[in-house]
PDB file of C-alpha atoms and ligand atoms in Angstrom:
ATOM      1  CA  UNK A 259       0.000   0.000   0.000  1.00 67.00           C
ATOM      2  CA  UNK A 260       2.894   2.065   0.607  1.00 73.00           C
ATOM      3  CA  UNK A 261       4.525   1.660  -2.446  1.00 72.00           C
ATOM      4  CA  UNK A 262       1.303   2.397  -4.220  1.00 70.00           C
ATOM      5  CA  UNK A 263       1.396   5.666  -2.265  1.00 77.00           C
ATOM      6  CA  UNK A 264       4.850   6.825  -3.324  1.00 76.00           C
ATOM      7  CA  UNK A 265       4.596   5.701  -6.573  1.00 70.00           C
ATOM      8  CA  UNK A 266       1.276   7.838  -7.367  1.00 72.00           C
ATOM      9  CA  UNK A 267       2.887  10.511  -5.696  1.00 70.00           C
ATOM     10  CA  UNK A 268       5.604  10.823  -7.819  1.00 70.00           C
ATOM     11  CA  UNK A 269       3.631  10.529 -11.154  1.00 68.00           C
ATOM     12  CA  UNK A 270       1.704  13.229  -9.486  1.00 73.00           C
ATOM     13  CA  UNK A 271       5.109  15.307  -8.831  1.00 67.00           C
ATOM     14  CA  UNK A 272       5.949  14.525 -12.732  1.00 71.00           C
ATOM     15  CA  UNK A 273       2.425  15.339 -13.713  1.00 67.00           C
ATOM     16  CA  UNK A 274       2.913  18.818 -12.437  1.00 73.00           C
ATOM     17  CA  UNK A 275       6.423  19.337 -13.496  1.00 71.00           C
ATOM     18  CA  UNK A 276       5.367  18.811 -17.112  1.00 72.00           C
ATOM     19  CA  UNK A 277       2.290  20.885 -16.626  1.00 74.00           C
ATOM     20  CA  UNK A 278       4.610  23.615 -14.950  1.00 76.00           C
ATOM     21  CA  UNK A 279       6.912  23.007 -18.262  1.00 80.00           C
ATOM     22  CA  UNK A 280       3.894  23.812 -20.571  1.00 86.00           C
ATOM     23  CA  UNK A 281       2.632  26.231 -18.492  1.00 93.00           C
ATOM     24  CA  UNK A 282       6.071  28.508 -20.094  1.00 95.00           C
ATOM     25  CA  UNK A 283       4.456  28.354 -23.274  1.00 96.00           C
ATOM     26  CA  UNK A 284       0.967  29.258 -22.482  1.00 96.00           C
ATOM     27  CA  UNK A 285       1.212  32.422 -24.735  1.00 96.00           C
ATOM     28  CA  UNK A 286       3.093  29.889 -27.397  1.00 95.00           C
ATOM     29  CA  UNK A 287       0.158  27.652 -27.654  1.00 96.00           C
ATOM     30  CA  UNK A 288      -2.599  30.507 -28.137  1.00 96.00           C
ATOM     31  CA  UNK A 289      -1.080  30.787 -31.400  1.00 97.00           C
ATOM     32  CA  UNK A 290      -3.481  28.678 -33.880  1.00 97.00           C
ATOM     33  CA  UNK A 291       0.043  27.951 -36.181  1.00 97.00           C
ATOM     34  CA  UNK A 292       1.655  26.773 -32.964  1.00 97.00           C
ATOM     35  CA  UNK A 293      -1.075  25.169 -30.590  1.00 97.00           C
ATOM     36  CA  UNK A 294       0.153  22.373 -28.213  1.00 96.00           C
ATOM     37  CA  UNK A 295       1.291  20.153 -30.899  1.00 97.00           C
ATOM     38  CA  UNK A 296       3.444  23.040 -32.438  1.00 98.00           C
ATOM     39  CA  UNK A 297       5.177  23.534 -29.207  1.00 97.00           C
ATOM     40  CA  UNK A 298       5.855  19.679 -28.969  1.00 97.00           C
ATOM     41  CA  UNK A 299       7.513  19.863 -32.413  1.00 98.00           C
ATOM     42  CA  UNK A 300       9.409  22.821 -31.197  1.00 98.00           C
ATOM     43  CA  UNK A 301      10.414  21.331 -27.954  1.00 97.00           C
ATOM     44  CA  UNK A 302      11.482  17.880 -29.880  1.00 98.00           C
ATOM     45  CA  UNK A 303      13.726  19.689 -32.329  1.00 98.00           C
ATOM     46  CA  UNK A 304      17.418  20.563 -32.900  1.00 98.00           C
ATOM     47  CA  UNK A 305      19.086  23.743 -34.156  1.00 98.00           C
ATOM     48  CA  UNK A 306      23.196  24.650 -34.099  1.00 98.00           C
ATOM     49  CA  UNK A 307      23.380  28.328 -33.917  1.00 98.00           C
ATOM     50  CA  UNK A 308      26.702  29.048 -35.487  1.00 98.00           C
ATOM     51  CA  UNK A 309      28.005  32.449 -34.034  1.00 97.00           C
ATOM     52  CA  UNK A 310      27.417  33.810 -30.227  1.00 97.00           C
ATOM     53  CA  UNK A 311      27.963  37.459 -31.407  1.00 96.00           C
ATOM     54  CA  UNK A 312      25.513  40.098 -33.021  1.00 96.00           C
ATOM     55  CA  UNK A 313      23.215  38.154 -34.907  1.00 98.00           C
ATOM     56  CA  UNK A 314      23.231  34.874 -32.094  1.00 98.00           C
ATOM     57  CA  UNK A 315      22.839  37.158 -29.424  1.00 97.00           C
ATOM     58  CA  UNK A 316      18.735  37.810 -30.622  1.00 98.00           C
ATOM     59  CA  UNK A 317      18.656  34.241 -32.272  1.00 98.00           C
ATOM     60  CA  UNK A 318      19.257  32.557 -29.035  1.00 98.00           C
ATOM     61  CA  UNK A 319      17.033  35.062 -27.099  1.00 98.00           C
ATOM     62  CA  UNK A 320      14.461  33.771 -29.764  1.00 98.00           C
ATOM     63  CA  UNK A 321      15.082  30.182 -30.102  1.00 98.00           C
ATOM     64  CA  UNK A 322      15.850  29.923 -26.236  1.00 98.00           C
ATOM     65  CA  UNK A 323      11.795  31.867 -25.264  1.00 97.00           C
ATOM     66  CA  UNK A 324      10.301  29.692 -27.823  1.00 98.00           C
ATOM     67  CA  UNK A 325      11.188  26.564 -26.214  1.00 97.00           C
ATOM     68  CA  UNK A 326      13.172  24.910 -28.667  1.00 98.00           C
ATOM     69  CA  UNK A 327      14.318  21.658 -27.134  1.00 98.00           C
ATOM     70  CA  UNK A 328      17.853  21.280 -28.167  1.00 98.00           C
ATOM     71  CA  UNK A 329      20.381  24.061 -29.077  1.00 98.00           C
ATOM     72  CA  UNK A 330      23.836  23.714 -30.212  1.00 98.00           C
ATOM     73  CA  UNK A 331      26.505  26.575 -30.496  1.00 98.00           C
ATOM     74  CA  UNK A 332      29.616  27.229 -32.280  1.00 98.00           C
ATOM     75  CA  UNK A 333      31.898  29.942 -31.915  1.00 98.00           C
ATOM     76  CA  UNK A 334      35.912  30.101 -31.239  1.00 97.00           C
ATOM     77  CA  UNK A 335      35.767  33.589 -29.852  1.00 95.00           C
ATOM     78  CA  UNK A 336      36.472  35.223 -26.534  1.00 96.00           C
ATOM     79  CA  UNK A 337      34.147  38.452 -25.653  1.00 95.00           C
ATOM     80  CA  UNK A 338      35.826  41.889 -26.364  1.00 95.00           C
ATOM     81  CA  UNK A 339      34.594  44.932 -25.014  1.00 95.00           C
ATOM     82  CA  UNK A 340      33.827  46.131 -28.758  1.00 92.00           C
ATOM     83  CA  UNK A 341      31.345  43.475 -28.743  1.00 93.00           C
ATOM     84  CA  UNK A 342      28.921  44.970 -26.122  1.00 94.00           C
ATOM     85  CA  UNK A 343      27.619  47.205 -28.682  1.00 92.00           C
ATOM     86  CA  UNK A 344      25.145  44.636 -30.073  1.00 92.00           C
ATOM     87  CA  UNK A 345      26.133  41.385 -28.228  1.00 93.00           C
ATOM     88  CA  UNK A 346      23.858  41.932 -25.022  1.00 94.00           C
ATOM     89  CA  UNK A 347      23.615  38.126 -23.826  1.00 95.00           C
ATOM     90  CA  UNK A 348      27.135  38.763 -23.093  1.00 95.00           C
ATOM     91  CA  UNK A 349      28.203  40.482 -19.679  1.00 93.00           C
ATOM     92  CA  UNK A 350      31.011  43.369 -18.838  1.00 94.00           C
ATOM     93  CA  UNK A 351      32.100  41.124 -16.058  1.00 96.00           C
ATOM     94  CA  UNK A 352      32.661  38.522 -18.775  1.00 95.00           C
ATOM     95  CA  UNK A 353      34.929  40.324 -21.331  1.00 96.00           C
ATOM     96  CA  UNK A 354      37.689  37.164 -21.881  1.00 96.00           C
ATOM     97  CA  UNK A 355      35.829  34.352 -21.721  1.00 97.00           C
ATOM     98  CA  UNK A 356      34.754  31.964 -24.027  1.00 97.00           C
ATOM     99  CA  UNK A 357      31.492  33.088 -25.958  1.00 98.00           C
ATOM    100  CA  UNK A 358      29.791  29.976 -26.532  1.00 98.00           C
ATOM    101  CA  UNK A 359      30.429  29.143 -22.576  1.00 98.00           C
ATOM    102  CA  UNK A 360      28.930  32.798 -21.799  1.00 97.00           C
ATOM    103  CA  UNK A 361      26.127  32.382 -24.072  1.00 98.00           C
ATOM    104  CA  UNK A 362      25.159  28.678 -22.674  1.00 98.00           C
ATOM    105  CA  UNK A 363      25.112  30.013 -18.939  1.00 98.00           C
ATOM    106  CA  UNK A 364      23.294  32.422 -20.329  1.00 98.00           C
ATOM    107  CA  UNK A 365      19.952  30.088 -22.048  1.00 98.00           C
ATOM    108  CA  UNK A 366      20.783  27.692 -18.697  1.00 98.00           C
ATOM    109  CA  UNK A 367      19.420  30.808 -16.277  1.00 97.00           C
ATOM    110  CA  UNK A 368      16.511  31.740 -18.639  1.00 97.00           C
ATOM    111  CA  UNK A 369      15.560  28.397 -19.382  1.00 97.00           C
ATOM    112  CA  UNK A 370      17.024  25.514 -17.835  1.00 95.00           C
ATOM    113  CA  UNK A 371      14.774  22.863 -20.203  1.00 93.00           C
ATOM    114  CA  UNK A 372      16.273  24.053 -22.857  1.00 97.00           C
ATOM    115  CA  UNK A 373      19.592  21.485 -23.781  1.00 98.00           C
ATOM    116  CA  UNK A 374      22.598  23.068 -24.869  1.00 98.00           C
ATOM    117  CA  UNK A 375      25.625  21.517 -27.022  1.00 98.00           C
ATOM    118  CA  UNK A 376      28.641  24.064 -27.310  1.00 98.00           C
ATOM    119  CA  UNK A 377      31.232  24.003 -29.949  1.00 98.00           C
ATOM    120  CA  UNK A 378      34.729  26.079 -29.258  1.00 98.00           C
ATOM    121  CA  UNK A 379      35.748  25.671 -31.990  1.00 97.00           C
ATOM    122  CA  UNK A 380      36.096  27.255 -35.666  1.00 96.00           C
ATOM    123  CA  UNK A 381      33.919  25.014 -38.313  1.00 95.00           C
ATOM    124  CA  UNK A 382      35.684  23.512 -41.417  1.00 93.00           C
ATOM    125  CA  UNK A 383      35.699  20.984 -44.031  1.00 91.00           C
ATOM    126  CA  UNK A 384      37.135  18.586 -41.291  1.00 94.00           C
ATOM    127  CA  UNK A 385      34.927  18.821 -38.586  1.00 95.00           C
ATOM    128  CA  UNK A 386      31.614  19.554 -39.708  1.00 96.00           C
ATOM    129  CA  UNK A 387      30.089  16.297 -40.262  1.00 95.00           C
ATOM    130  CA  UNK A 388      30.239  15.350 -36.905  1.00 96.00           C
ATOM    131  CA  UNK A 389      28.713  18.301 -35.436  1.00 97.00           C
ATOM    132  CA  UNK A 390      25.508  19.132 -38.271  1.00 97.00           C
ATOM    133  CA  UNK A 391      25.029  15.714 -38.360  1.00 96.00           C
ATOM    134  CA  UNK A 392      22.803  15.792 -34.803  1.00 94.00           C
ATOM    135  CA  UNK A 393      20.989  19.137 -35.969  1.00 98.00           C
ATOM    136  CA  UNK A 394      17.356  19.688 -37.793  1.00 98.00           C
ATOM    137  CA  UNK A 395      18.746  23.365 -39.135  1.00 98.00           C
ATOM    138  CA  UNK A 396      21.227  25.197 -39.280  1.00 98.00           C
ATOM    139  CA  UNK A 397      21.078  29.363 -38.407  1.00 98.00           C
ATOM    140  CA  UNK A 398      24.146  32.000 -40.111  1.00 98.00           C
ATOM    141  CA  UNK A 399      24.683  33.851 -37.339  1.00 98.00           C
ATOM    142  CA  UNK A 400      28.617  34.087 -38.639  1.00 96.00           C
ATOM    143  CA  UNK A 401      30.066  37.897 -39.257  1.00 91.00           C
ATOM    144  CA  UNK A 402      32.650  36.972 -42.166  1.00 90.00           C
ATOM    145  CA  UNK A 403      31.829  36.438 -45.852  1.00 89.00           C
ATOM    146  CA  UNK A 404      34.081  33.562 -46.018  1.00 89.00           C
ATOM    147  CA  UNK A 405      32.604  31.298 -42.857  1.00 93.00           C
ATOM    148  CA  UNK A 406      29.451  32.813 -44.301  1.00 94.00           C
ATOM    149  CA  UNK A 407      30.157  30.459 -47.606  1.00 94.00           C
ATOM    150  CA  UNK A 408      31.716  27.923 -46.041  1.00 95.00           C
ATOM    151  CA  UNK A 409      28.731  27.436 -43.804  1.00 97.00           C
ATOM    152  CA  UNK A 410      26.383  27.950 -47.056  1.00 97.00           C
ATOM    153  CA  UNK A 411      28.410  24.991 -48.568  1.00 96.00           C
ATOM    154  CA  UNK A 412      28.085  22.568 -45.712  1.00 97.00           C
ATOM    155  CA  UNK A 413      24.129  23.362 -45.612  1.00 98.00           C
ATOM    156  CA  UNK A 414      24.900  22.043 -49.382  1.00 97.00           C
ATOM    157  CA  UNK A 415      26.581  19.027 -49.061  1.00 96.00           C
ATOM    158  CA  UNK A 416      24.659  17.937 -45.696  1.00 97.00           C
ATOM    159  CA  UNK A 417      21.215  19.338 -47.163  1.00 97.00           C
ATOM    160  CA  UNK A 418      20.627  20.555 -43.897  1.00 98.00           C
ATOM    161  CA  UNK A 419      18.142  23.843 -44.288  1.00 98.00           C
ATOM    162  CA  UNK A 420      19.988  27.061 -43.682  1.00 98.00           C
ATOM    163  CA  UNK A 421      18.727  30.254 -42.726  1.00 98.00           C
ATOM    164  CA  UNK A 422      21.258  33.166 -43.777  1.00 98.00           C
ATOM    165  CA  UNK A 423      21.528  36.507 -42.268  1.00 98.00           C
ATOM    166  CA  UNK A 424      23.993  39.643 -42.891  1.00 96.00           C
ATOM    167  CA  UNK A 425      24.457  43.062 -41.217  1.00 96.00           C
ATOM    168  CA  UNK A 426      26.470  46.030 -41.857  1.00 95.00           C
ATOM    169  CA  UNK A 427      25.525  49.187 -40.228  1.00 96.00           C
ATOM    170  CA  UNK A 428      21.709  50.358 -40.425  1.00 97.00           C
ATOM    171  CA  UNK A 429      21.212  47.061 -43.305  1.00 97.00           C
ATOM    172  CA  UNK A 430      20.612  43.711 -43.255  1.00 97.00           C
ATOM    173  CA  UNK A 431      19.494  40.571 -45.830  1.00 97.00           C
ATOM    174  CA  UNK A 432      18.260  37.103 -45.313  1.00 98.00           C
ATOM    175  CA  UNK A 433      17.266  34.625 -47.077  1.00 98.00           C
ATOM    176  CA  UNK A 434      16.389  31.117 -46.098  1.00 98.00           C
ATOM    177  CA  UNK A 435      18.200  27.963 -48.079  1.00 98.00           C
ATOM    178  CA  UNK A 436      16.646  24.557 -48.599  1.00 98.00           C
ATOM    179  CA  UNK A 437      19.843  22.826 -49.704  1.00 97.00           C
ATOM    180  CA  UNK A 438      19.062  21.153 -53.918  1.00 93.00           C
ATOM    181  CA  UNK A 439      15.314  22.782 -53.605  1.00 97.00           C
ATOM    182  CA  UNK A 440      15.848  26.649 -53.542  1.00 98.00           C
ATOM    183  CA  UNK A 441      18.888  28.863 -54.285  1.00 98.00           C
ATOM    184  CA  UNK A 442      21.638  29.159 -52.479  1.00 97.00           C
ATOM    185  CA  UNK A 443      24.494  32.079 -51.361  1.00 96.00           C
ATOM    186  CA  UNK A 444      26.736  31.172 -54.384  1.00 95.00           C
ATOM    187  CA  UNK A 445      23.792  31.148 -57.232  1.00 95.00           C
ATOM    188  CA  UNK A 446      24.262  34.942 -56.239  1.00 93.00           C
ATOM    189  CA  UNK A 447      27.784  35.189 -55.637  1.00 90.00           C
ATOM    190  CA  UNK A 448      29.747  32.044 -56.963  1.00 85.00           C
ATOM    191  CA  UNK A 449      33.283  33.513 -56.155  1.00 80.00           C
ATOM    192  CA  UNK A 450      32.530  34.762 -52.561  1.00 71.00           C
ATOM    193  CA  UNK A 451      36.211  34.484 -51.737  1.00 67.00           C
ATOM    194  CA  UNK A 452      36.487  36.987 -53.732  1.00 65.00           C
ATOM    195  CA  UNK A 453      34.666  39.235 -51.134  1.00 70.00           C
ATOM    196  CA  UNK A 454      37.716  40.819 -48.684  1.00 69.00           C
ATOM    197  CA  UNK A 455      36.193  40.231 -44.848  1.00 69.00           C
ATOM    198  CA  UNK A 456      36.854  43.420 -43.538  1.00 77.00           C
ATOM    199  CA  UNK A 457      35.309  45.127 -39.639  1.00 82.00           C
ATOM    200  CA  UNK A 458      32.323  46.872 -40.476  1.00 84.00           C
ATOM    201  CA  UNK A 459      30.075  48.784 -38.318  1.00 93.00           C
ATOM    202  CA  UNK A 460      26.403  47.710 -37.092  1.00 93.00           C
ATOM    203  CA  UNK A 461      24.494  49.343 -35.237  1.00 95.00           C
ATOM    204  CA  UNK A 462      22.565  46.667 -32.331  1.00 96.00           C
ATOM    205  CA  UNK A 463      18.664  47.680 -33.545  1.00 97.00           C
ATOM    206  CA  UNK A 464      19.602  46.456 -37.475  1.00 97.00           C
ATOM    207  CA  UNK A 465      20.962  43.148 -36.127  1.00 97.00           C
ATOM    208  CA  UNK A 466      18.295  42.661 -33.900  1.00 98.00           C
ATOM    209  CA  UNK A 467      15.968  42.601 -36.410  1.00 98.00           C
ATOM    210  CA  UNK A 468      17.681  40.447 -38.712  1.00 98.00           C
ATOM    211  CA  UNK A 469      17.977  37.598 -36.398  1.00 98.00           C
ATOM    212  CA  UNK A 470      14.524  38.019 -35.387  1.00 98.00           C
ATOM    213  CA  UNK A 471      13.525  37.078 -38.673  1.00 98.00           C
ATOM    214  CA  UNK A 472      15.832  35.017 -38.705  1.00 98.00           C
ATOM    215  CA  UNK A 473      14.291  33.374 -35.596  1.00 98.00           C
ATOM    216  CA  UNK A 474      11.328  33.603 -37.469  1.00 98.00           C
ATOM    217  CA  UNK A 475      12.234  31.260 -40.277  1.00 98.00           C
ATOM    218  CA  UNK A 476      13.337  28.898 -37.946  1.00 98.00           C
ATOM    219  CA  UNK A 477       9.365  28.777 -36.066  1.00 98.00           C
ATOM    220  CA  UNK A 478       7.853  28.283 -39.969  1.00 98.00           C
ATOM    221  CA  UNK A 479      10.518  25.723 -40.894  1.00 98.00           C
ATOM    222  CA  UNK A 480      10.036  23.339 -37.895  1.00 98.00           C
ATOM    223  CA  UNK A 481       6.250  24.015 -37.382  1.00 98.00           C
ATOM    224  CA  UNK A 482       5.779  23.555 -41.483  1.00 98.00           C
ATOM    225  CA  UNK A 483       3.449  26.986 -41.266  1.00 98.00           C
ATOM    226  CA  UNK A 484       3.895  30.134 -43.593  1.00 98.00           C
ATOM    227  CA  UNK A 485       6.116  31.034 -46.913  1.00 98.00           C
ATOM    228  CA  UNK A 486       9.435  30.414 -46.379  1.00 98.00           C
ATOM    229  CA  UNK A 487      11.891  33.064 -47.451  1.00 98.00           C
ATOM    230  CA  UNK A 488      13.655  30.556 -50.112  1.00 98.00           C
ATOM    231  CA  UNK A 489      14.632  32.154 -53.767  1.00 98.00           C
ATOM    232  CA  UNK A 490      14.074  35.602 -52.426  1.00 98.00           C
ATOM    233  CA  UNK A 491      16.464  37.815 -50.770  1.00 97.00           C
ATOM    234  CA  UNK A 492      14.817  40.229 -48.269  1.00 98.00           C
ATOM    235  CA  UNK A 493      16.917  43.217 -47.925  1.00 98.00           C
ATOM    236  CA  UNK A 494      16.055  45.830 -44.611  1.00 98.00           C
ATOM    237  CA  UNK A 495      16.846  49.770 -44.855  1.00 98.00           C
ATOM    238  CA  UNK A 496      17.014  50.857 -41.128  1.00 98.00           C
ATOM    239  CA  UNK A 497      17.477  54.482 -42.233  1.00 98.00           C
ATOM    240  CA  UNK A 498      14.562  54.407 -44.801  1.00 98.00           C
ATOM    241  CA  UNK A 499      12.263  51.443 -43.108  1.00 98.00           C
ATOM    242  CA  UNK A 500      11.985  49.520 -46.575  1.00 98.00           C
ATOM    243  CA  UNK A 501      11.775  46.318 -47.205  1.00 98.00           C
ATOM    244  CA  UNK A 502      12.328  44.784 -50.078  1.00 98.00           C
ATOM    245  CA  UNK A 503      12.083  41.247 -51.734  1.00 98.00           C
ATOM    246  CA  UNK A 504      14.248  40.421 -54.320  1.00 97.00           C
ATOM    247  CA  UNK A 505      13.666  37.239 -56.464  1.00 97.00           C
ATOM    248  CA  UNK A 506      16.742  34.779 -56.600  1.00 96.00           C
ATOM    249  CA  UNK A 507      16.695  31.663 -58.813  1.00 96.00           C
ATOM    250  CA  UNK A 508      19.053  28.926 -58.588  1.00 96.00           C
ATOM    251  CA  UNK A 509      21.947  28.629 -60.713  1.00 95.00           C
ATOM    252  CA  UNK A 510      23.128  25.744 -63.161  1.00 93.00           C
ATOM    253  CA  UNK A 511      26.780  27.223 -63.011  1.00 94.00           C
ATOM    254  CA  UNK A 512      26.089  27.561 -59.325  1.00 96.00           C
ATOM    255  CA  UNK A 513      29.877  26.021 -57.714  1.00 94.00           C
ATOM    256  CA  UNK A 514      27.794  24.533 -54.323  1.00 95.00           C
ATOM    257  CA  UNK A 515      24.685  23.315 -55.798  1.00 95.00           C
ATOM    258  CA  UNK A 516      25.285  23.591 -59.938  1.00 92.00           C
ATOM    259  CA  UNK A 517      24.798  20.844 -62.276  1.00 79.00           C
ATOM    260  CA  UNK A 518      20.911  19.950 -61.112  1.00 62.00           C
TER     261      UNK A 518
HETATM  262 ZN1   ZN B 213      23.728  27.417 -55.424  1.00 85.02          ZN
END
């Protein structure tokens, strides 16, 4: 009889913890494109977040409210002050340590559900397998033209979906990339290392909104709602508020995903 106690009272204890864990996503679930079954698909899935600067910052913030279940991050930088202009998940007191460290402590306090897998590390043709391998998506939240293209051409060869995302000053672009189905970053611009990666400014509200949609084409992608933002480029004017889409076809000469 005893046992019988105990054990109802601890499926009653994990009854409420999992009610509690909804609970979180109460305002999630009003959503008729989300509803609980959305929020189990977002709880169940698995994106790498590769960069913990400007554009992860917001992406995390995003990815970590929404209650997606498993997130992994790459990065092989330390925080510099010059950072704290945009990179807000990242502390004063922290300026030295490792990002990806910084930014897991940092999902950990504001949602300890959520599981995190961190990378130190810089991605390459060596190592990449191995780490996209466990993810659903992948999210550019890179600052550098060349790991920009390097990550578009292991979305490529994986066929992992990639969701793209550039800043420089009061601009931005995205566009999302469903590896063989819609265009990718070199039907635009085959020779990216072409491109010299140089410092450029950005001011913190123009990356903010780029990873937010950003974010945003990660909710439509795993929940299968909405129009993705695949063969268009959407390019953001901070100083003018315009939006534009511009229409991107893939590319038989295309060096990543040519020759279809
Ligand atoms: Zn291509």
């Amino acid at each position: 009889m005893k046992i019988l106690k105990n054990y109802l009272g601890n499926l009653e204890i994990s009854f409420q913890k999992r009610k509690q864990k909804m609970h979180r996503y109460d305002r999630n679930i009003l959503i008729k494109e989300i509803g609980e079954e959305g929020q189990k698909k977002l709880l169940a899935s698995k994106v790498l977040i590769c960069g913990c600067g400007g554009l992860g910052s917001t992406v995390i913030a995003n990815l970590a409210s929404c209650g997606i279940g498993t997130i992994g991050l790459v990065d092989d930088d330390v925080i510099e002050i010059s950072n704290l202009n945009r990179q807000y998940i990242h502390k004063f007191s922290e300026i030295g340590r490792i990002k990806v460290e910084s930014a897991k402590d940092w999902i950990n306090e504001f949602n300890p559900d959520i599981k995190v897998n961190i990378y130190n590390l810089r991605l390459d043709e060596k190592n990449y397998q191995e780490i996209v391998k466990d993810y659903d998506l992948i999210v550019d939240c890179f600052d550098s033209f060349s790991s920009k293209f390097l990550l578009n051409d292991i979305a490529v060869l994986t066929g992992k979906p990639l969701i793209y995302g550039g800043v420089t000053a009061f601009c931005g672009q995205i566009m999302t990339i469903l590896p063989n189905k819609s265009a990718c970053l070199r039907c635009i611009i085959p020779e990216a290392e072409l491109l010299a990666d140089v410092v450029k400014g950005i001011a913190s509200p123009a990356v903010t909104t780029i990873a937010s949609l950003q974010s945003m084409e990660v909710l439509k992608i795993i929940l299968g709602e909405g129009e993705l933002l695949t063969d268009n480029l959407l390019t953001f004017n901070g100083l003018t508020m315009d939006f534009n889409k511009l229409k991107i076809s893939r590319s038989d000469s295309c060096p990543a995903c040519g020759e279809f």
